[in-house]
Amino acid sequence: MRTVDVGQAIDEGRWTGYQKLLIFGTALTIILDGVDNQLLPNAVPTLIQEWGRPRADFINALTIGPFGMMIGGLIGGILGDRLGRRTALLGSVMAFAVLTLAIAFVNSIEMLAALRFLAGVGLGGAMPNAATLASEYVPRRQRPFAVTLTIVCIPLGGAIAGELAAQVIPAYGWRMLFILGGVIPIVLALVLWKVLPESPRFLAKRRERWPELTATMRRIGHDIPNDVEYTEAAAASGTPAKSASIGSLFGPTFMRDTLALCASFFFCLMVNYVVILLLPAMLTAKEVGFTQPAASRALAMSNYGGVAGAILGALVIQRLGSRITMLGMSALAIVCALILTGTRLDPNDTLFLMVMLLLTGGLLNAVQTTMYALAAHVYPTDIRGTGVGFAVAVGRIGNVLAGYVGAYALDSGGPPGYFTSMAILMGIVFLSLAAVGRHVPRTMGEPARATAGAH
């Protein structure tokens, strides 16, 4: 009888085409998560006109979705550790898809807010499970890139949402936007339920599911006999999967990193959602004068930058590690935000603004998306879903407050105050990331190290 350490086999194994296909399937769920997450901010300028309500009346509807995401991130991470990453991920996708579809039929801000909250629970549950699943499909040396490539699909989805809004709303109205945002994820979830396997590391701890694990390992490219015994020795915490809990994140081993990660997620999600929730509304205000399609494309530009920035950030992390990379990106984001404070917002001359939004969005999203890879690296297999989910859930508190912080900055300082708030928030992110102890080490071109294998 042969014994196989699943974690070691995957960490030191080849980066196969099948694994890349699995990452692609996981990434598709997050593209649609990103689309659905940014539909409402793009629709608000039209709703203001159609329903005859001021921008301030929509702040609660905009911020209650992230509140649902906070709850969903926490619940989703725990369910991922207990029921499986795949089950929790696809269940979350189905939940946010059905509820997004229902938004197409509302006629009041109150009902809009209620459905947005419930959809947010599903949206929040998807991301930590996608990050965890992606991290557990691939070898250690590819882990930061695979996780970031998955989570970078959030701004990619946001860019698609902006382009869809610019095309669909003028031609078919805002309701069609939400119909598309609901139907497409439902179809995808049903397809992926058939083809996406569970995490091998999760299955290793459940003997009754070893035949399923054997089939997956063989497809990855490992020669596995029928009478195999599986272990997962790389799980450093010693915590049984069924007893994974939030309390284990605050033991002496992980407390410092848990607190630093929570602060990093809190302020980075806040600054990203200051952009996402209020950029279209700010640009379409009377004193600025952008049209709804132009404002949606400005938000899309920020998201396009986020896609490129996150991928480049993940590649640099593999060469330099996450500490110098993420701190450097945070510092550059502060500089870009300060430049934007002095930028003239002219609807007839948008080139410089769009370039700066591309750069700033690239840096903000790069820091945010690589943060998932950092969190997945900090925690071992047994509590990885719970750890990532908890950090994201705390971050969602900042996400919830972003609408109010951004609105206050706009009301008190106009566009310059809005951009200044971004610089201040990224300064706090810089300090929080500097406090993380277990940063991702440099891996590209170096042999795998035992310390990295402990995570």
Tab-separated table of C-alpha atoms in Angstrom:
chain	number	residue	atom	x	y	z
A	1	MET	CA	0.000	0.000	0.000
A	2	ARG	CA	1.390	3.382	-1.012
A	3	THR	CA	1.024	6.515	1.113
A	4	VAL	CA	0.719	9.858	-0.690
A	5	ASP	CA	1.066	13.247	0.990
A	6	VAL	CA	-1.397	15.251	-1.117
A	7	GLY	CA	-0.019	18.643	-0.155
A	8	GLN	CA	3.567	17.660	-0.911
A	9	ALA	CA	2.606	15.939	-4.172
A	10	ILE	CA	0.808	19.044	-5.459
A	11	ASP	CA	3.318	21.551	-4.067
A	12	GLU	CA	6.267	19.815	-5.723
A	13	GLY	CA	4.425	18.543	-8.793
A	14	ARG	CA	4.097	19.856	-12.322
A	15	TRP	CA	1.905	22.830	-13.347
A	16	THR	CA	-0.312	20.910	-15.770
A	17	GLY	CA	-2.856	21.947	-18.363
A	18	TYR	CA	-5.641	20.415	-16.269
A	19	GLN	CA	-4.702	22.554	-13.282
A	20	LYS	CA	-4.723	25.631	-15.510
A	21	LEU	CA	-8.198	24.627	-16.707
A	22	LEU	CA	-9.360	24.378	-13.086
A	23	ILE	CA	-8.015	27.862	-12.351
A	24	PHE	CA	-9.841	29.121	-15.441
A	25	GLY	CA	-13.141	27.613	-14.216
A	26	THR	CA	-12.672	29.129	-10.764
A	27	ALA	CA	-11.781	32.477	-12.324
A	28	LEU	CA	-14.987	32.505	-14.376
A	29	THR	CA	-17.049	32.528	-11.175
A	30	ILE	CA	-15.149	35.561	-9.932
A	31	ILE	CA	-15.514	37.430	-13.228
A	32	LEU	CA	-19.277	37.164	-12.784
A	33	ASP	CA	-18.939	38.030	-9.098
A	34	GLY	CA	-17.138	41.217	-10.174
A	35	VAL	CA	-19.794	41.965	-12.802
A	36	ASP	CA	-22.713	41.608	-10.390
A	37	ASN	CA	-20.895	43.535	-7.665
A	38	GLN	CA	-20.582	46.653	-9.865
A	39	LEU	CA	-23.927	46.658	-11.663
A	40	LEU	CA	-25.672	48.898	-9.133
A	41	PRO	CA	-23.043	51.699	-9.005
A	42	ASN	CA	-23.256	51.872	-12.796
A	43	ALA	CA	-27.066	51.946	-12.722
A	44	VAL	CA	-27.416	54.591	-9.983
A	45	PRO	CA	-27.052	57.653	-12.295
A	46	THR	CA	-29.969	56.336	-14.369
A	47	LEU	CA	-32.018	55.455	-11.283
A	48	ILE	CA	-31.504	58.983	-9.918
A	49	GLN	CA	-33.161	60.367	-13.055
A	50	GLU	CA	-35.842	57.689	-13.467
A	51	TRP	CA	-36.988	57.612	-9.834
A	52	GLY	CA	-36.425	61.318	-9.175
A	53	ARG	CA	-34.367	60.710	-6.026
A	54	PRO	CA	-31.094	62.449	-5.038
A	55	ARG	CA	-27.745	60.671	-4.846
A	56	ALA	CA	-27.829	60.649	-1.054
A	57	ASP	CA	-30.950	58.437	-1.067
A	58	PHE	CA	-29.012	55.640	-2.751
A	59	ILE	CA	-26.073	55.543	-0.321
A	60	ASN	CA	-27.737	52.967	1.934
A	61	ALA	CA	-28.567	50.734	-1.020
A	62	LEU	CA	-24.974	50.989	-2.233
A	63	THR	CA	-23.423	50.230	1.156
A	64	ILE	CA	-25.773	47.489	2.350
A	65	GLY	CA	-24.528	45.166	-0.388
A	66	PRO	CA	-20.989	45.216	1.040
A	67	PHE	CA	-22.525	44.592	4.491
A	68	GLY	CA	-24.016	41.402	3.076
A	69	MET	CA	-20.619	40.604	1.565
A	70	MET	CA	-19.056	40.935	5.003
A	71	ILE	CA	-21.436	38.317	6.404
A	72	GLY	CA	-21.067	36.144	3.324
A	73	GLY	CA	-17.270	36.216	3.489
A	74	LEU	CA	-17.302	34.991	7.075
A	75	ILE	CA	-19.954	32.311	6.579
A	76	GLY	CA	-18.556	31.263	3.213
A	77	GLY	CA	-15.060	30.690	4.591
A	78	ILE	CA	-16.330	28.529	7.444
A	79	LEU	CA	-18.616	26.544	5.117
A	80	GLY	CA	-15.696	26.078	2.742
A	81	ASP	CA	-13.617	24.468	5.501
A	82	ARG	CA	-16.491	22.255	6.635
A	83	LEU	CA	-18.479	21.383	3.491
A	84	GLY	CA	-15.886	21.904	0.780
A	85	ARG	CA	-14.535	24.844	-1.184
A	86	ARG	CA	-16.324	23.826	-4.397
A	87	THR	CA	-19.697	23.406	-2.691
A	88	ALA	CA	-19.442	26.753	-0.906
A	89	LEU	CA	-18.197	28.570	-4.018
A	90	LEU	CA	-20.881	27.351	-6.417
A	91	GLY	CA	-23.606	27.735	-3.790
A	92	SER	CA	-22.531	31.352	-3.372
A	93	VAL	CA	-22.596	31.921	-7.128
A	94	MET	CA	-26.127	30.540	-7.427
A	95	ALA	CA	-27.302	32.698	-4.514
A	96	PHE	CA	-25.986	36.016	-5.850
A	97	ALA	CA	-27.176	35.169	-9.381
A	98	VAL	CA	-30.809	34.528	-8.398
A	99	LEU	CA	-30.964	37.608	-6.195
A	100	THR	CA	-29.329	39.841	-8.809
A	101	LEU	CA	-31.951	38.665	-11.298
A	102	ALA	CA	-34.676	39.624	-8.799
A	103	ILE	CA	-33.317	43.212	-8.627
A	104	ALA	CA	-34.461	43.695	-12.240
A	105	PHE	CA	-38.073	43.740	-11.023
A	106	VAL	CA	-37.908	46.178	-8.063
A	107	ASN	CA	-39.590	49.582	-8.002
A	108	SER	CA	-38.355	51.090	-4.735
A	109	ILE	CA	-35.063	51.887	-3.057
A	110	GLU	CA	-36.123	49.863	-0.027
A	111	MET	CA	-36.649	46.654	-2.019
A	112	LEU	CA	-33.509	47.385	-4.006
A	113	ALA	CA	-31.523	47.616	-0.761
A	114	ALA	CA	-33.028	44.400	0.656
A	115	LEU	CA	-32.170	42.346	-2.418
A	116	ARG	CA	-28.767	43.971	-2.698
A	117	PHE	CA	-28.005	42.913	0.878
A	118	LEU	CA	-28.993	39.295	0.213
A	119	ALA	CA	-27.084	39.190	-3.071
A	120	GLY	CA	-24.086	40.563	-1.178
A	121	VAL	CA	-24.075	37.498	1.086
A	122	GLY	CA	-23.564	35.327	-1.984
A	123	LEU	CA	-21.005	37.692	-3.510
A	124	GLY	CA	-18.997	37.736	-0.284
A	125	GLY	CA	-19.043	33.965	0.095
A	126	ALA	CA	-17.626	33.360	-3.366
A	127	MET	CA	-14.322	35.217	-3.083
A	128	PRO	CA	-12.605	33.510	-0.105
A	129	ASN	CA	-13.581	30.083	-1.423
A	130	ALA	CA	-12.323	30.883	-4.908
A	131	ALA	CA	-9.010	32.084	-3.453
A	132	THR	CA	-8.704	29.001	-1.244
A	133	LEU	CA	-9.676	26.595	-4.022
A	134	ALA	CA	-7.217	28.160	-6.450
A	135	SER	CA	-4.409	28.016	-3.878
A	136	GLU	CA	-5.029	24.304	-3.258
A	137	TYR	CA	-5.138	23.218	-6.902
A	138	VAL	CA	-1.591	24.279	-7.803
A	139	PRO	CA	2.100	23.817	-6.869
A	140	ARG	CA	3.514	26.092	-4.182
A	141	ARG	CA	5.629	28.088	-6.606
A	142	GLN	CA	2.572	28.968	-8.716
A	143	ARG	CA	0.248	29.661	-5.780
A	144	PRO	CA	0.530	33.487	-5.553
A	145	PHE	CA	0.070	33.822	-9.308
A	146	ALA	CA	-2.866	31.361	-9.457
A	147	VAL	CA	-4.720	33.008	-6.575
A	148	THR	CA	-4.104	36.490	-7.937
A	149	LEU	CA	-5.132	35.416	-11.437
A	150	THR	CA	-8.411	34.235	-9.905
A	151	ILE	CA	-9.094	37.286	-7.764
A	152	VAL	CA	-7.974	39.701	-10.512
A	153	CYS	CA	-11.180	38.672	-12.204
A	154	ILE	CA	-13.027	40.946	-9.748
A	155	PRO	CA	-11.812	44.133	-11.498
A	156	LEU	CA	-12.097	42.344	-14.848
A	157	GLY	CA	-15.736	41.691	-14.032
A	158	GLY	CA	-16.072	45.310	-12.927
A	159	ALA	CA	-14.686	46.481	-16.260
A	160	ILE	CA	-17.165	44.262	-18.079
A	161	ALA	CA	-19.960	45.695	-15.911
A	162	GLY	CA	-18.944	49.214	-16.903
A	163	GLU	CA	-18.893	48.350	-20.591
A	164	LEU	CA	-22.219	46.511	-20.331
A	165	ALA	CA	-23.797	49.460	-18.550
A	166	ALA	CA	-22.531	51.872	-21.204
A	167	GLN	CA	-24.081	49.725	-23.956
A	168	VAL	CA	-27.169	48.147	-22.349
A	169	ILE	CA	-28.657	50.971	-20.269
A	170	PRO	CA	-29.034	53.526	-23.107
A	171	ALA	CA	-30.487	50.860	-25.444
A	172	TYR	CA	-32.529	48.561	-23.173
A	173	GLY	CA	-32.747	50.212	-19.744
A	174	TRP	CA	-31.209	49.350	-16.406
A	175	ARG	CA	-33.459	46.342	-15.761
A	176	MET	CA	-31.933	44.384	-18.637
A	177	LEU	CA	-28.530	44.924	-17.004
A	178	PHE	CA	-29.649	42.963	-13.935
A	179	ILE	CA	-31.393	40.277	-16.000
A	180	LEU	CA	-28.112	39.528	-17.766
A	181	GLY	CA	-26.258	39.703	-14.438
A	182	GLY	CA	-28.512	36.991	-13.029
A	183	VAL	CA	-29.062	34.559	-15.881
A	184	ILE	CA	-25.423	34.146	-16.984
A	185	PRO	CA	-24.043	33.139	-13.521
A	186	ILE	CA	-26.895	30.643	-13.049
A	187	VAL	CA	-25.938	28.880	-16.276
A	188	LEU	CA	-22.238	28.912	-15.351
A	189	ALA	CA	-22.847	27.488	-11.849
A	190	LEU	CA	-24.824	24.572	-13.293
A	191	VAL	CA	-22.034	23.792	-15.776
A	192	LEU	CA	-19.236	24.039	-13.193
A	193	TRP	CA	-21.110	21.794	-10.773
A	194	LYS	CA	-20.506	19.021	-13.288
A	195	VAL	CA	-16.885	19.736	-14.197
A	196	LEU	CA	-15.152	21.488	-11.248
A	197	PRO	CA	-13.644	19.048	-8.684
A	198	GLU	CA	-13.267	19.595	-4.967
A	199	SER	CA	-9.933	20.710	-3.509
A	200	PRO	CA	-7.556	17.706	-3.265
A	201	ARG	CA	-6.244	18.925	0.093
A	202	PHE	CA	-9.791	19.105	1.448
A	203	LEU	CA	-10.611	15.598	0.170
A	204	ALA	CA	-7.439	14.103	1.696
A	205	LYS	CA	-8.958	14.428	5.161
A	206	ARG	CA	-12.181	12.610	4.205
A	207	ARG	CA	-11.571	8.904	3.615
A	208	GLU	CA	-15.030	8.327	2.161
A	209	ARG	CA	-14.143	10.698	-0.678
A	210	TRP	CA	-10.744	9.215	-1.530
A	211	PRO	CA	-11.989	7.642	-4.809
A	212	GLU	CA	-12.964	11.167	-5.906
A	213	LEU	CA	-9.536	12.422	-4.845
A	214	THR	CA	-7.768	9.630	-6.738
A	215	ALA	CA	-9.588	10.542	-9.942
A	216	THR	CA	-8.596	14.205	-9.536
A	217	MET	CA	-4.959	13.419	-8.745
A	218	ARG	CA	-4.717	11.215	-11.818
A	219	ARG	CA	-6.145	13.965	-13.993
A	220	ILE	CA	-3.586	16.365	-12.554
A	221	GLY	CA	-0.891	13.930	-13.699
A	222	HIS	CA	0.059	11.835	-10.654
A	223	ASP	CA	0.440	8.037	-10.824
A	224	ILE	CA	-1.889	6.919	-8.022
A	225	PRO	CA	-2.559	3.204	-7.224
A	226	ASN	CA	-6.034	1.976	-6.276
A	227	ASP	CA	-5.009	1.022	-2.709
A	228	VAL	CA	-3.531	4.422	-1.849
A	229	GLU	CA	-3.504	5.963	1.656
A	230	TYR	CA	-3.666	9.769	1.685
A	231	THR	CA	-2.163	12.174	4.206
A	232	GLU	CA	-1.852	15.988	4.391
A	233	ALA	CA	1.285	16.463	6.487
A	234	ALA	CA	1.730	20.097	5.355
A	235	ALA	CA	-1.203	21.191	7.498
A	236	ALA	CA	0.805	22.855	10.262
A	237	SER	CA	-1.931	23.820	12.640
A	238	GLY	CA	-2.889	20.334	13.796
A	239	THR	CA	-6.513	21.484	13.927
A	240	PRO	CA	-9.022	18.903	12.657
A	241	ALA	CA	-10.910	20.287	9.679
A	242	LYS	CA	-14.280	19.914	11.306
A	243	SER	CA	-13.178	22.025	14.295
A	244	ALA	CA	-11.661	24.895	12.327
A	245	SER	CA	-12.742	28.060	14.109
A	246	ILE	CA	-12.144	31.786	14.272
A	247	GLY	CA	-10.523	31.330	17.686
A	248	SER	CA	-7.646	29.409	16.099
A	249	LEU	CA	-6.742	32.552	14.134
A	250	PHE	CA	-5.964	34.393	17.365
A	251	GLY	CA	-3.604	31.897	18.963
A	252	PRO	CA	0.019	32.905	19.519
A	253	THR	CA	1.053	31.550	16.103
A	254	PHE	CA	-1.270	33.638	13.962
A	255	MET	CA	-2.502	36.585	16.052
A	256	ARG	CA	-0.097	39.226	14.697
A	257	ASP	CA	-0.690	38.275	11.084
A	258	THR	CA	-4.456	37.978	11.585
A	259	LEU	CA	-4.682	41.488	13.026
A	260	ALA	CA	-2.426	42.967	10.338
A	261	LEU	CA	-4.303	41.198	7.540
A	262	CYS	CA	-7.650	42.341	8.901
A	263	ALA	CA	-6.470	45.966	8.978
A	264	SER	CA	-5.035	45.632	5.478
A	265	PHE	CA	-8.259	44.208	4.066
A	266	PHE	CA	-10.362	46.763	5.974
A	267	PHE	CA	-8.705	49.866	4.581
A	268	CYS	CA	-7.856	48.478	1.143
A	269	LEU	CA	-11.434	47.351	0.525
A	270	MET	CA	-12.602	50.725	1.783
A	271	VAL	CA	-10.471	52.690	-0.681
A	272	ASN	CA	-11.340	50.376	-3.588
A	273	TYR	CA	-15.048	50.784	-2.892
A	274	VAL	CA	-14.757	54.532	-2.495
A	275	VAL	CA	-13.876	54.306	-6.191
A	276	ILE	CA	-16.373	51.610	-7.188
A	277	LEU	CA	-19.428	52.963	-5.378
A	278	LEU	CA	-19.071	56.682	-6.028
A	279	LEU	CA	-16.903	57.376	-9.076
A	280	PRO	CA	-19.827	57.266	-11.587
A	281	ALA	CA	-22.056	59.340	-9.291
A	282	MET	CA	-19.277	61.902	-8.732
A	283	LEU	CA	-18.541	62.293	-12.425
A	284	THR	CA	-22.233	62.631	-13.384
A	285	ALA	CA	-22.908	65.335	-10.771
A	286	LYS	CA	-24.029	68.659	-12.287
A	287	GLU	CA	-20.879	70.478	-11.247
A	288	VAL	CA	-18.731	67.937	-13.157
A	289	GLY	CA	-21.019	67.080	-16.052
A	290	PHE	CA	-20.023	63.649	-17.382
A	291	THR	CA	-22.701	61.515	-19.101
A	292	GLN	CA	-23.667	58.113	-17.662
A	293	PRO	CA	-21.868	56.115	-20.409
A	294	ALA	CA	-18.717	58.247	-19.985
A	295	ALA	CA	-18.776	57.799	-16.197
A	296	SER	CA	-19.271	54.027	-16.552
A	297	ARG	CA	-16.306	53.863	-18.901
A	298	ALA	CA	-14.203	55.830	-16.412
A	299	LEU	CA	-14.965	53.162	-13.791
A	300	ALA	CA	-14.207	50.490	-16.389
A	301	MET	CA	-10.845	52.172	-17.021
A	302	SER	CA	-9.982	51.894	-13.330
A	303	ASN	CA	-10.885	48.206	-13.472
A	304	TYR	CA	-8.853	47.581	-16.628
A	305	GLY	CA	-5.864	49.015	-14.812
A	306	GLY	CA	-6.664	46.695	-11.913
A	307	VAL	CA	-6.493	43.620	-14.139
A	308	ALA	CA	-3.088	44.516	-15.561
A	309	GLY	CA	-1.734	45.759	-12.237
A	310	ALA	CA	-2.744	42.638	-10.316
A	311	ILE	CA	-1.215	40.259	-12.859
A	312	LEU	CA	2.023	42.241	-12.954
A	313	GLY	CA	2.011	42.447	-9.165
A	314	ALA	CA	1.666	38.672	-8.852
A	315	LEU	CA	4.577	38.135	-11.249
A	316	VAL	CA	6.767	40.567	-9.327
A	317	ILE	CA	5.850	38.851	-6.043
A	318	GLN	CA	7.286	35.613	-7.435
A	319	ARG	CA	10.610	37.394	-8.015
A	320	LEU	CA	10.803	39.748	-5.041
A	321	GLY	CA	8.312	38.359	-2.520
A	322	SER	CA	5.145	40.078	-1.323
A	323	ARG	CA	6.589	42.515	1.211
A	324	ILE	CA	8.579	44.780	-1.095
A	325	THR	CA	6.075	44.374	-3.937
A	326	MET	CA	2.906	45.204	-2.011
A	327	LEU	CA	4.493	48.049	-0.048
A	328	GLY	CA	5.885	49.516	-3.265
A	329	MET	CA	2.494	49.350	-5.009
A	330	SER	CA	0.802	50.951	-1.991
A	331	ALA	CA	3.280	53.848	-2.013
A	332	LEU	CA	2.753	54.454	-5.744
A	333	ALA	CA	-1.028	54.405	-5.252
A	334	ILE	CA	-0.704	57.189	-2.671
A	335	VAL	CA	1.293	59.287	-5.155
A	336	CYS	CA	-1.276	58.749	-7.930
A	337	ALA	CA	-4.199	59.664	-5.650
A	338	LEU	CA	-2.454	62.894	-4.669
A	339	ILE	CA	-1.904	63.754	-8.343
A	340	LEU	CA	-5.625	63.226	-8.974
A	341	THR	CA	-6.489	65.810	-6.309
A	342	GLY	CA	-5.122	68.514	-8.629
A	343	THR	CA	-6.537	67.085	-11.867
A	344	ARG	CA	-9.165	69.191	-13.673
A	345	LEU	CA	-12.317	67.178	-14.435
A	346	ASP	CA	-13.405	68.288	-17.903
A	347	PRO	CA	-15.902	66.098	-19.848
A	348	ASN	CA	-14.404	67.448	-23.092
A	349	ASP	CA	-10.792	66.651	-22.191
A	350	THR	CA	-10.585	63.302	-20.425
A	351	LEU	CA	-7.287	61.792	-21.614
A	352	PHE	CA	-5.173	62.658	-18.550
A	353	LEU	CA	-7.980	61.686	-16.158
A	354	MET	CA	-8.443	58.310	-17.864
A	355	VAL	CA	-4.693	57.614	-17.787
A	356	MET	CA	-4.519	58.461	-14.088
A	357	LEU	CA	-7.583	56.328	-13.328
A	358	LEU	CA	-5.939	53.480	-15.225
A	359	LEU	CA	-2.744	53.806	-13.172
A	360	THR	CA	-4.452	54.407	-9.824
A	361	GLY	CA	-6.994	51.645	-10.356
A	362	GLY	CA	-4.171	49.339	-11.379
A	363	LEU	CA	-2.285	49.944	-8.155
A	364	LEU	CA	-5.315	49.873	-5.844
A	365	ASN	CA	-6.651	46.635	-7.329
A	366	ALA	CA	-3.176	45.098	-7.502
A	367	VAL	CA	-2.720	45.537	-3.761
A	368	GLN	CA	-6.223	44.255	-3.053
A	369	THR	CA	-6.078	41.165	-5.241
A	370	THR	CA	-2.589	40.071	-4.191
A	371	MET	CA	-3.792	40.394	-0.604
A	372	TYR	CA	-5.837	37.200	-1.105
A	373	ALA	CA	-2.680	35.332	-2.113
A	374	LEU	CA	-0.940	36.730	0.964
A	375	ALA	CA	-3.754	35.549	3.240
A	376	ALA	CA	-3.815	32.103	1.604
A	377	HIS	CA	-0.059	31.869	2.251
A	378	VAL	CA	-0.300	32.882	5.918
A	379	TYR	CA	-2.738	30.137	6.981
A	380	PRO	CA	-2.322	26.325	6.736
A	381	THR	CA	-4.814	24.071	4.941
A	382	ASP	CA	-7.006	23.259	7.954
A	383	ILE	CA	-7.900	26.888	8.666
A	384	ARG	CA	-7.135	28.521	5.323
A	385	GLY	CA	-10.764	29.021	4.307
A	386	THR	CA	-11.659	30.326	7.759
A	387	GLY	CA	-8.603	32.601	7.858
A	388	VAL	CA	-9.119	34.101	4.424
A	389	GLY	CA	-12.875	34.364	5.002
A	390	PHE	CA	-12.430	36.128	8.348
A	391	ALA	CA	-9.928	38.655	6.972
A	392	VAL	CA	-12.232	39.385	4.049
A	393	ALA	CA	-15.249	39.646	6.364
A	394	VAL	CA	-13.479	42.232	8.520
A	395	GLY	CA	-12.446	43.988	5.340
A	396	ARG	CA	-16.093	44.168	4.329
A	397	ILE	CA	-16.725	46.448	7.306
A	398	GLY	CA	-14.457	48.938	5.547
A	399	ASN	CA	-16.328	48.107	2.371
A	400	VAL	CA	-19.630	49.001	4.081
A	401	LEU	CA	-18.242	52.278	5.400
A	402	ALA	CA	-16.728	53.228	2.024
A	403	GLY	CA	-19.951	54.752	0.711
A	404	TYR	CA	-20.280	57.007	3.753
A	405	VAL	CA	-16.570	57.921	3.824
A	406	GLY	CA	-16.574	58.717	0.115
A	407	ALA	CA	-19.823	60.699	0.341
A	408	TYR	CA	-18.471	62.711	3.290
A	409	ALA	CA	-15.235	63.436	1.410
A	410	LEU	CA	-17.237	64.526	-1.639
A	411	ASP	CA	-19.648	66.699	0.324
A	412	SER	CA	-16.913	68.392	2.350
A	413	GLY	CA	-14.147	68.709	-0.233
A	414	GLY	CA	-15.603	67.994	-3.664
A	415	PRO	CA	-13.553	65.888	-6.102
A	416	PRO	CA	-10.198	66.963	-4.525
A	417	GLY	CA	-11.431	65.812	-1.109
A	418	TYR	CA	-12.618	62.551	-2.656
A	419	PHE	CA	-9.182	61.770	-4.098
A	420	THR	CA	-7.401	62.916	-0.931
A	421	SER	CA	-9.395	60.371	1.076
A	422	MET	CA	-7.994	57.664	-1.210
A	423	ALA	CA	-4.422	58.739	-0.468
A	424	ILE	CA	-5.016	58.736	3.297
A	425	LEU	CA	-6.615	55.287	3.269
A	426	MET	CA	-3.767	53.811	1.222
A	427	GLY	CA	-1.292	55.239	3.711
A	428	ILE	CA	-2.944	53.127	6.423
A	429	VAL	CA	-2.858	50.081	4.120
A	430	PHE	CA	0.903	50.596	3.704
A	431	LEU	CA	1.440	50.519	7.477
A	432	SER	CA	-0.803	47.470	7.938
A	433	LEU	CA	0.976	45.425	5.263
A	434	ALA	CA	4.324	46.345	6.800
A	435	ALA	CA	3.147	44.689	10.040
A	436	VAL	CA	2.454	41.281	8.419
A	437	GLY	CA	5.152	38.800	9.434
A	438	ARG	CA	4.533	35.869	7.082
A	439	HIS	CA	4.871	37.564	3.721
A	440	VAL	CA	5.149	35.393	0.615
A	441	PRO	CA	8.869	34.749	0.033
A	442	ARG	CA	10.630	34.965	-3.295
A	443	THR	CA	10.022	31.637	-5.058
A	444	MET	CA	10.750	31.979	-8.785
A	445	GLY	CA	13.974	30.281	-9.738
A	446	GLU	CA	14.650	29.040	-6.196
A	447	PRO	CA	14.166	25.584	-4.689
A	448	ALA	CA	11.106	25.121	-2.507
A	449	ARG	CA	11.793	25.921	1.117
A	450	ALA	CA	10.484	24.065	4.113
A	451	THR	CA	9.192	27.243	5.709
A	452	ALA	CA	6.997	27.956	2.735
A	453	GLY	CA	5.732	24.390	2.764
A	454	ALA	CA	4.349	24.895	6.250
A	455	HIS	CA	1.668	27.085	4.803
